[in-house]
Coordinates of C-alpha atoms in Angstrom, one line a residue:
M25 CA 117.5 118.8 74.9
T26 CA 115.8 115.4 75.7
N27 CA 114.4 114.1 79.1
Q28 CA 117.5 111.8 79.3
N29 CA 119.9 114.8 79.6
I30 CA 118.3 116.3 82.6
F31 CA 119.2 114.7 85.8
T32 CA 117.5 114.8 89.0
V33 CA 119.4 115.5 92.3
S34 CA 119.1 111.9 93.4
R35 CA 120.3 110.8 90.0
L36 CA 123.2 113.3 90.0
N37 CA 124.5 112.3 93.4
A38 CA 124.3 108.4 92.4
E39 CA 126.3 109.0 89.0
V40 CA 129.2 111.0 91.2
R41 CA 129.3 108.4 93.7
L42 CA 129.9 105.5 91.4
L43 CA 132.3 107.9 89.4
L44 CA 134.3 108.4 92.7
E45 CA 134.2 105.0 93.6
N46 CA 135.1 103.4 90.2
E47 CA 137.8 105.8 89.3
M48 CA 139.5 106.8 92.5
G49 CA 139.6 103.5 94.1
I50 CA 141.8 102.8 97.1
V51 CA 143.9 105.8 98.6
W52 CA 146.2 106.4 101.4
L53 CA 145.8 109.6 103.6
V54 CA 147.4 111.0 106.4
G55 CA 145.5 113.6 108.7
E56 CA 144.4 114.9 111.7
I57 CA 141.1 113.4 113.5
S58 CA 138.6 116.0 114.6
N59 CA 134.8 115.9 115.2
F60 CA 134.9 112.2 116.3
S61 CA 131.6 110.7 116.8
A62 CA 130.6 106.9 117.8
P63 CA 127.0 106.4 117.8
V64 CA 125.1 103.4 119.4
S65 CA 125.0 101.7 115.8
G66 CA 128.8 101.0 116.4
H67 CA 129.9 103.4 113.3
W68 CA 132.5 106.0 113.6
Y69 CA 132.3 109.4 111.9
F70 CA 134.9 112.0 111.9
T71 CA 136.8 114.6 109.8
L72 CA 140.4 114.3 108.6
K73 CA 142.1 117.9 108.1
D74 CA 145.5 119.4 107.7
S75 CA 146.3 122.9 107.9
R76 CA 144.3 123.8 104.8
A77 CA 141.8 121.4 104.0
Q78 CA 139.4 118.9 105.8
V79 CA 137.1 115.7 104.6
K80 CA 134.5 113.9 106.2
C81 CA 134.9 110.3 106.9
A82 CA 132.9 107.3 108.0
M83 CA 134.4 103.9 109.3
F84 CA 131.6 101.3 109.9
K85 CA 131.8 98.7 112.5
G86 CA 132.8 95.9 110.6
N87 CA 136.3 97.6 109.8
N88 CA 136.6 99.7 113.0
R89 CA 136.7 96.5 115.1
R90 CA 140.3 96.0 113.6
V91 CA 141.6 99.2 115.0
T92 CA 144.2 98.6 117.9
F93 CA 143.4 101.9 119.4
K94 CA 140.8 104.3 120.5
P95 CA 141.0 107.3 118.0
Q96 CA 140.5 110.8 119.6
A97 CA 140.6 114.2 118.3
G98 CA 143.9 115.4 117.6
N99 CA 145.2 111.7 116.5
Q100 CA 147.7 112.0 113.5
V101 CA 146.9 108.9 111.8
L102 CA 147.2 107.2 108.1
V103 CA 143.9 105.6 106.7
K104 CA 143.1 103.2 103.8
A105 CA 139.9 104.5 102.5
R106 CA 137.7 104.5 99.5
L107 CA 136.4 107.8 98.1
S108 CA 132.6 108.2 97.8
L109 CA 129.6 110.3 98.3
Y110 CA 126.7 110.4 100.9
E111 CA 124.1 110.8 98.5
P112 CA 121.0 112.3 100.8
R113 CA 123.2 115.3 101.5
G114 CA 125.5 115.4 98.3
D115 CA 128.5 115.2 100.9
Y116 CA 131.8 114.0 99.1
Q117 CA 133.3 111.5 102.0
L118 CA 136.0 108.8 102.5
I119 CA 135.0 105.2 103.7
I120 CA 137.8 104.2 105.8
E121 CA 138.7 100.4 105.7
S122 CA 141.9 100.6 108.0
M123 CA 143.5 103.0 110.1
Q124 CA 146.8 103.4 112.0
P125 CA 149.0 105.9 113.8
E126 CA 150.7 107.9 111.2
G127 CA 154.3 106.8 112.2
D128 CA 153.7 102.8 112.3
G129 CA 151.2 103.3 109.3
R130 CA 153.5 105.2 107.0
L131 CA 156.2 102.5 107.4
Q132 CA 153.7 99.7 107.0
Q133 CA 152.3 101.4 103.7
Q134 CA 155.6 101.7 102.4
F135 CA 156.5 98.2 103.2
D136 CA 153.2 97.0 101.4
E137 CA 154.0 99.1 98.3
L138 CA 157.5 98.1 97.7
K139 CA 156.4 94.4 98.2
M140 CA 153.6 94.9 95.5
K141 CA 156.1 96.6 93.2
L142 CA 158.9 94.2 93.5
A143 CA 156.6 91.3 93.3
A144 CA 154.9 92.4 90.2
E145 CA 158.6 92.7 88.6
G146 CA 159.0 89.2 89.5
L147 CA 161.8 89.7 92.1
F148 CA 160.3 87.1 94.4
A149 CA 159.8 84.5 91.8
Q150 CA 161.3 81.2 92.8
A151 CA 162.9 80.7 89.4
L152 CA 165.2 83.4 90.1
K153 CA 166.7 81.8 93.3
T154 CA 170.1 80.5 93.4
P155 CA 170.4 77.3 95.2
L156 CA 172.9 77.4 98.3
P157 CA 175.9 75.2 97.7
E158 CA 176.0 71.8 99.3
H159 CA 179.6 72.4 100.8
P160 CA 180.5 76.1 101.0
Q161 CA 184.2 76.6 100.9
R162 CA 184.0 80.2 102.4
V163 CA 181.1 81.8 104.3
G164 CA 180.3 85.7 104.1
V165 CA 178.8 87.5 106.9
I166 CA 177.2 91.0 106.1
T167 CA 176.4 92.4 109.4
S168 CA 177.4 94.6 112.3
K169 CA 180.7 93.9 113.9
T170 CA 179.6 94.7 117.4
G171 CA 176.0 93.0 117.0
A172 CA 174.8 90.1 118.9
A173 CA 174.1 88.6 115.3
L174 CA 177.7 88.0 114.4
Y175 CA 178.5 86.6 117.7
D176 CA 175.7 83.8 117.5
I177 CA 176.6 83.1 113.7
L178 CA 180.5 82.5 114.7
D179 CA 179.5 80.6 117.6
V180 CA 177.4 78.2 115.6
L181 CA 180.0 77.9 112.8
K182 CA 182.7 77.2 115.7
R183 CA 180.5 74.5 117.3
R184 CA 179.1 72.8 114.1
D185 CA 182.0 73.4 111.5
P186 CA 185.4 74.8 113.0
S187 CA 187.1 74.3 109.7
L188 CA 184.9 76.6 107.4
P189 CA 186.4 80.0 106.6
V190 CA 184.5 83.0 107.3
V191 CA 184.6 86.5 105.9
V192 CA 182.8 89.3 107.6
Y193 CA 182.0 92.5 106.0
P194 CA 181.3 94.8 108.8
T195 CA 178.4 97.4 108.0
L196 CA 175.6 99.4 109.8
V197 CA 172.4 97.5 110.2
Q198 CA 170.0 100.5 111.6
G199 CA 169.9 104.2 110.6
E200 CA 169.6 106.3 107.7
E201 CA 173.0 105.2 106.0
A202 CA 172.6 101.5 106.8
A203 CA 171.0 100.5 103.7
I204 CA 173.6 101.8 101.4
Q205 CA 176.3 100.5 103.5
I206 CA 174.6 96.9 103.2
A207 CA 174.3 97.5 99.5
Q208 CA 177.8 98.3 99.1
A209 CA 178.8 95.4 101.2
I210 CA 177.1 93.0 98.8
G211 CA 178.5 94.7 95.8
R212 CA 182.0 94.5 97.3
A213 CA 181.6 90.6 98.3
N214 CA 180.7 90.2 94.9
A215 CA 183.5 91.8 93.5
R216 CA 185.9 89.8 95.4
A217 CA 184.3 86.7 94.8
E218 CA 186.0 85.0 97.8
C219 CA 182.8 83.4 99.3
D220 CA 180.4 81.2 97.9
V221 CA 177.5 81.9 100.2
L222 CA 176.5 85.2 101.8
I223 CA 174.5 85.7 105.4
V224 CA 172.9 89.1 105.5
G225 CA 170.8 90.1 108.7
R226 CA 171.2 91.2 112.2
G227 CA 169.3 90.8 115.5
G228 CA 165.5 91.4 116.2
G229 CA 164.0 95.0 116.6
S230 CA 160.9 97.0 115.8
L231 CA 159.8 97.6 112.2
E232 CA 161.7 101.0 112.2
D233 CA 164.8 99.5 113.4
L234 CA 164.6 96.8 110.8
W235 CA 163.8 99.3 108.1
C236 CA 167.0 99.5 106.4
F237 CA 166.3 95.5 105.0
N238 CA 162.9 97.0 103.5
N239 CA 164.7 99.5 101.3
E240 CA 164.5 98.8 97.6
I241 CA 168.2 99.4 96.9
V242 CA 168.9 96.7 99.6
A243 CA 166.5 94.5 97.5
R244 CA 167.8 94.8 94.4
T245 CA 171.2 94.7 95.2
I246 CA 170.5 91.0 97.0
A247 CA 168.4 90.1 93.6
A248 CA 171.4 91.1 91.4
S249 CA 173.8 89.5 93.6
Q250 CA 175.9 86.2 92.0
I251 CA 176.5 84.9 95.3
P252 CA 173.7 82.9 96.9
I253 CA 172.3 85.2 99.8
I254 CA 170.7 83.9 103.1
S255 CA 168.5 86.7 104.5
A256 CA 168.7 86.4 108.5
V257 CA 167.0 89.2 109.8
G258 CA 165.4 89.6 113.3
H259 CA 163.6 86.6 114.8
E260 CA 161.2 84.1 113.3
V261 CA 158.1 86.4 113.3
D262 CA 160.0 89.2 111.7
V263 CA 159.6 89.4 107.9
T264 CA 161.4 92.2 105.5
I265 CA 161.5 92.6 102.0
A266 CA 164.9 91.1 102.1
D267 CA 163.3 87.9 103.1
F268 CA 161.3 87.6 100.0
V269 CA 164.1 88.6 97.5
A270 CA 167.0 86.6 99.1
D271 CA 167.7 83.0 97.9
V272 CA 166.9 81.5 101.3
R273 CA 165.2 83.2 104.4
A274 CA 166.5 81.9 107.8
P275 CA 164.2 82.7 110.8
T276 CA 167.4 83.9 112.8
P277 CA 171.0 84.4 112.2
S278 CA 171.6 81.2 114.4
A279 CA 169.5 79.2 111.9
A280 CA 171.4 80.7 109.1
A281 CA 174.8 79.8 110.3
E282 CA 173.2 76.0 110.8
L283 CA 172.3 76.2 107.0
V284 CA 176.0 76.8 105.8
S285 CA 177.5 74.6 108.3
R286 CA 178.2 70.8 108.0
D287 CA 177.9 68.3 110.8
N288 CA 176.6 65.0 111.4
S289 CA 173.0 66.0 110.8
H290 CA 173.8 67.1 107.0
K291 CA 170.5 65.2 105.7
Q292 CA 168.9 67.4 108.3
Q293 CA 170.4 70.6 107.0
V294 CA 169.4 69.4 103.1
F295 CA 166.0 68.7 104.6
Q296 CA 165.8 72.4 106.3
Q297 CA 167.4 73.9 103.2
R298 CA 164.6 72.4 101.0
Q299 CA 162.0 73.2 103.7
Q300 CA 163.2 76.9 103.5
H301 CA 163.0 76.6 99.9
L302 CA 159.5 75.5 100.0
A303 CA 158.5 78.0 102.5
S304 CA 160.1 80.8 100.5
S305 CA 158.0 79.5 97.3
M306 CA 154.9 79.3 99.7
L307 CA 155.6 82.9 100.7
H308 CA 156.1 84.0 97.3
Y309 CA 152.8 82.0 96.1
F310 CA 150.9 83.2 99.0
S311 CA 152.1 86.8 98.3
K312 CA 150.6 86.6 94.9
Q313 CA 147.7 85.1 95.6
Q314 CA 146.9 88.0 98.4
H315 CA 147.6 90.4 95.7
Q316 CA 145.2 89.0 93.4
L317 CA 142.6 88.7 96.3
S318 CA 142.8 92.2 97.2
M319 CA 142.1 93.0 93.6
L320 CA 139.2 91.1 93.3
S321 CA 138.1 92.0 97.0
H322 CA 138.2 95.5 95.8
R323 CA 136.3 94.7 92.5
L324 CA 133.7 93.0 94.6
E325 CA 133.4 95.5 97.1
R326 CA 132.8 98.2 94.5
Q327 CA 129.3 96.0 93.5
H328 CA 128.5 94.8 96.9
P329 CA 125.4 95.4 98.4
R330 CA 127.2 96.2 101.4
Q331 CA 127.7 99.7 99.8
R332 CA 124.1 100.6 99.7
L333 CA 123.8 99.2 103.2
M334 CA 126.5 101.4 104.4
Q335 CA 124.9 104.5 102.6
Q336 CA 121.7 103.5 104.5
A337 CA 123.3 102.9 107.7
Q338 CA 124.9 106.4 107.8
Q339 CA 121.7 108.0 106.5
L340 CA 119.9 106.3 109.3
D341 CA 122.5 107.5 112.0
D342 CA 121.9 111.1 110.4
L343 CA 118.3 110.9 110.8
Q344 CA 118.8 109.5 114.3
I345 CA 121.0 112.3 115.4
R346 CA 118.7 115.0 113.8
L347 CA 115.6 113.2 115.4
A348 CA 117.4 113.5 118.8
R349 CA 118.2 117.1 118.1
G350 CA 114.3 117.9 116.9
I351 CA 113.2 115.9 120.3
Q352 CA 115.4 117.9 122.1
H353 CA 114.5 121.1 120.7
Q354 CA 110.5 120.4 121.0
L355 CA 111.1 119.3 124.7
S356 CA 112.9 122.5 125.4
Q357 CA 110.2 124.7 124.1
K358 CA 107.6 122.8 125.6
K359 CA 109.4 122.9 128.9
Q360 CA 109.5 126.7 128.7
G361 CA 105.7 127.3 127.6
L362 CA 104.9 124.9 130.8
Q363 CA 107.0 127.1 133.1
R364 CA 105.6 130.2 131.5
L365 CA 102.0 128.7 132.1
D366 CA 102.9 127.5 135.6
H367 CA 104.2 131.1 136.3
R368 CA 100.6 132.6 135.1
L369 CA 98.9 130.2 137.0
A370 CA 100.7 130.6 140.2
L371 CA 99.8 134.5 139.6
C372 CA 96.0 133.5 139.5
S373 CA 96.0 131.1 142.1
P374 CA 93.7 131.8 145.1
Q375 CA 96.8 131.2 147.3
Y376 CA 98.8 133.6 145.7
Q377 CA 95.7 136.3 145.7
L378 CA 95.4 135.6 149.4
S379 CA 99.0 135.9 150.3
H380 CA 99.2 139.1 148.2
Q381 CA 96.2 140.5 149.9
Q382 CA 97.5 139.3 153.4
N383 CA 100.5 141.5 152.4
H384 CA 98.7 144.5 151.6
L385 CA 96.8 144.1 154.6
Q386 CA 99.8 143.9 156.9
Q387 CA 101.3 147.0 154.7
S388 CA 98.0 148.9 155.3
T389 CA 98.0 147.8 159.1
R390 CA 101.4 149.1 159.6
R391 CA 100.6 152.4 157.9
L392 CA 97.3 152.8 160.1
Q393 CA 99.6 152.0 163.2
D394 CA 102.2 154.4 162.3
A395 CA 99.5 157.3 161.6
L396 CA 97.7 156.5 164.7
K397 CA 101.0 156.6 166.7
H398 CA 101.8 160.0 164.9
Q399 CA 98.1 161.2 165.8
L400 CA 98.7 160.2 169.3
L401 CA 102.0 162.0 169.5
N402 CA 100.6 165.2 168.0
R403 CA 97.7 165.1 170.4
R404 CA 99.8 164.5 173.5
H405 CA 102.0 167.4 172.4
Q406 CA 99.1 169.6 172.0
L407 CA 97.4 168.5 175.4
S408 CA 101.0 169.1 176.8
L409 CA 100.7 172.6 175.3
A410 CA 97.1 173.3 176.6
A411 CA 97.8 172.0 180.2
E412 CA 100.8 174.4 180.0
K413 CA 98.5 177.5 179.1
L414 CA 95.7 176.3 181.4
D415 CA 98.3 176.0 184.3
T416 CA 99.5 179.6 183.6
V417 CA 95.8 180.7 184.1
S418 CA 94.6 178.1 186.9
P419 CA 93.7 179.6 190.4
L420 CA 96.0 177.0 191.8
A421 CA 99.0 178.5 190.1
T422 CA 98.0 181.8 191.6
L423 CA 97.6 180.2 195.4
K424 CA 101.2 178.7 194.6
R425 CA 102.6 182.3 194.4
G426 CA 101.4 183.0 198.2
Y427 CA 97.7 184.2 197.1
S428 CA 94.5 182.4 199.1
I429 CA 91.0 182.1 198.6
T430 CA 88.4 182.9 201.2
Q431 CA 84.6 181.4 201.2
S432 CA 81.8 181.9 203.2
A433 CA 80.5 179.1 205.2
D434 CA 77.9 178.9 202.2
G435 CA 80.8 178.6 199.9
D436 CA 80.7 181.9 198.3
V437 CA 83.9 183.6 197.6
I438 CA 84.4 186.7 199.8
T439 CA 85.9 189.6 197.7
D440 CA 84.7 192.5 199.9
A441 CA 85.5 192.4 203.7
S442 CA 82.6 194.6 204.4
S443 CA 80.2 191.9 203.4
L444 CA 81.4 190.2 206.7
Q445 CA 80.2 190.5 209.9
S446 CA 81.9 189.9 213.3
G447 CA 81.3 186.1 214.2
D448 CA 80.7 184.9 210.7
K449 CA 82.7 181.8 209.8
V450 CA 84.8 181.7 206.9
I451 CA 87.2 179.3 205.3
T452 CA 90.5 180.2 203.8
R453 CA 92.2 177.9 201.0
L454 CA 95.6 178.1 200.4
A455 CA 98.0 176.3 197.8
S456 CA 98.3 173.5 200.2
G457 CA 95.2 172.9 202.2
E458 CA 92.7 175.1 203.8
F459 CA 91.5 176.4 207.5
K460 CA 88.6 177.7 209.1
S461 CA 88.4 180.8 211.2
T462 CA 85.9 183.1 212.8
V463 CA 85.7 187.0 212.0
D464 CA 86.3 188.9 214.7

């Protein structure tokens, strides 16, 4: 094994990216948008998914400026993309070039695919176009028998050339069965060979309304027709596959009627007819050149320095997102640490300690006051009990029961009457008051 057979991760991812971009080319994809992100760089990043799988996508601002709606999660879209690889992470991804809502996008994709297919087969070539007869003998009209287009055509023909016979081949011009009926009407007109020019068309409408004129069966039937066909579908701005393959394109049904009718302005009619031929040739030429330009642009795109710039732009967005997340994480951690230090500092601050000691002092004061009140109540109760006991043995209590105390003038208590002599002064104390007397 040589060193050339040993890949680095960077070399492997670069080789895989080139392989994907060169081999797969452009792909069309339908899916549901999720995880949509639009950084300040202007690029879009999102995921396309279905019920069983998903793929990462990037749409750079040079392309997303052409998107006519604001993508949101849940949108069903049709995208045109190139397969690639985001080398720094090794992620397989799609580089989106265009995006449309799924319904309109599918129809436009089918239109472009059929247009390129028929152009490649040469069905739009000017050499296959059959010139319109200078003086038509009978005109066939293939359209709805109740549509405004038929009345417009008949009105113009009546005004310009009332003698020109008209054969109407009624058919549906909208819906699923319309394409088959239009093809059958063209075939029926060719089989009858009763007209020398056919007008095929209808009034204006949406892309979906006009879709039967973008049908491959209708296109091939028009190309195979032996009778020259004028395509007159919609308004002047409406373009269908039938316009490309028909011998002449008229901007409106009324204009088609003017092309096949004769009046005093016959030279103008010839001029318009040639102008239509020129427009058809230019349309075919531009279509062919556009196809070649698309192929050359795709080849240039694969080798353009923009690919590396897109990779680096995506990598820059990825790094910015990671940096923002890292900074946010660091700020969150620092904020939490600062909050913890603030809490610890608050616990150690003199103000907190003073407040804590004041609370402790207040609690101790309350406990001391409660203890003093309790002691006071106990002492009062004990005093009350002692007073009651003292009152039971107090001389005053004895006096209250009707007894008295007799004292001599000197204050001695007289307990024996023999100690007294006639004429002695004595004092008698009662429960309430006292009186003096003389011994007789």
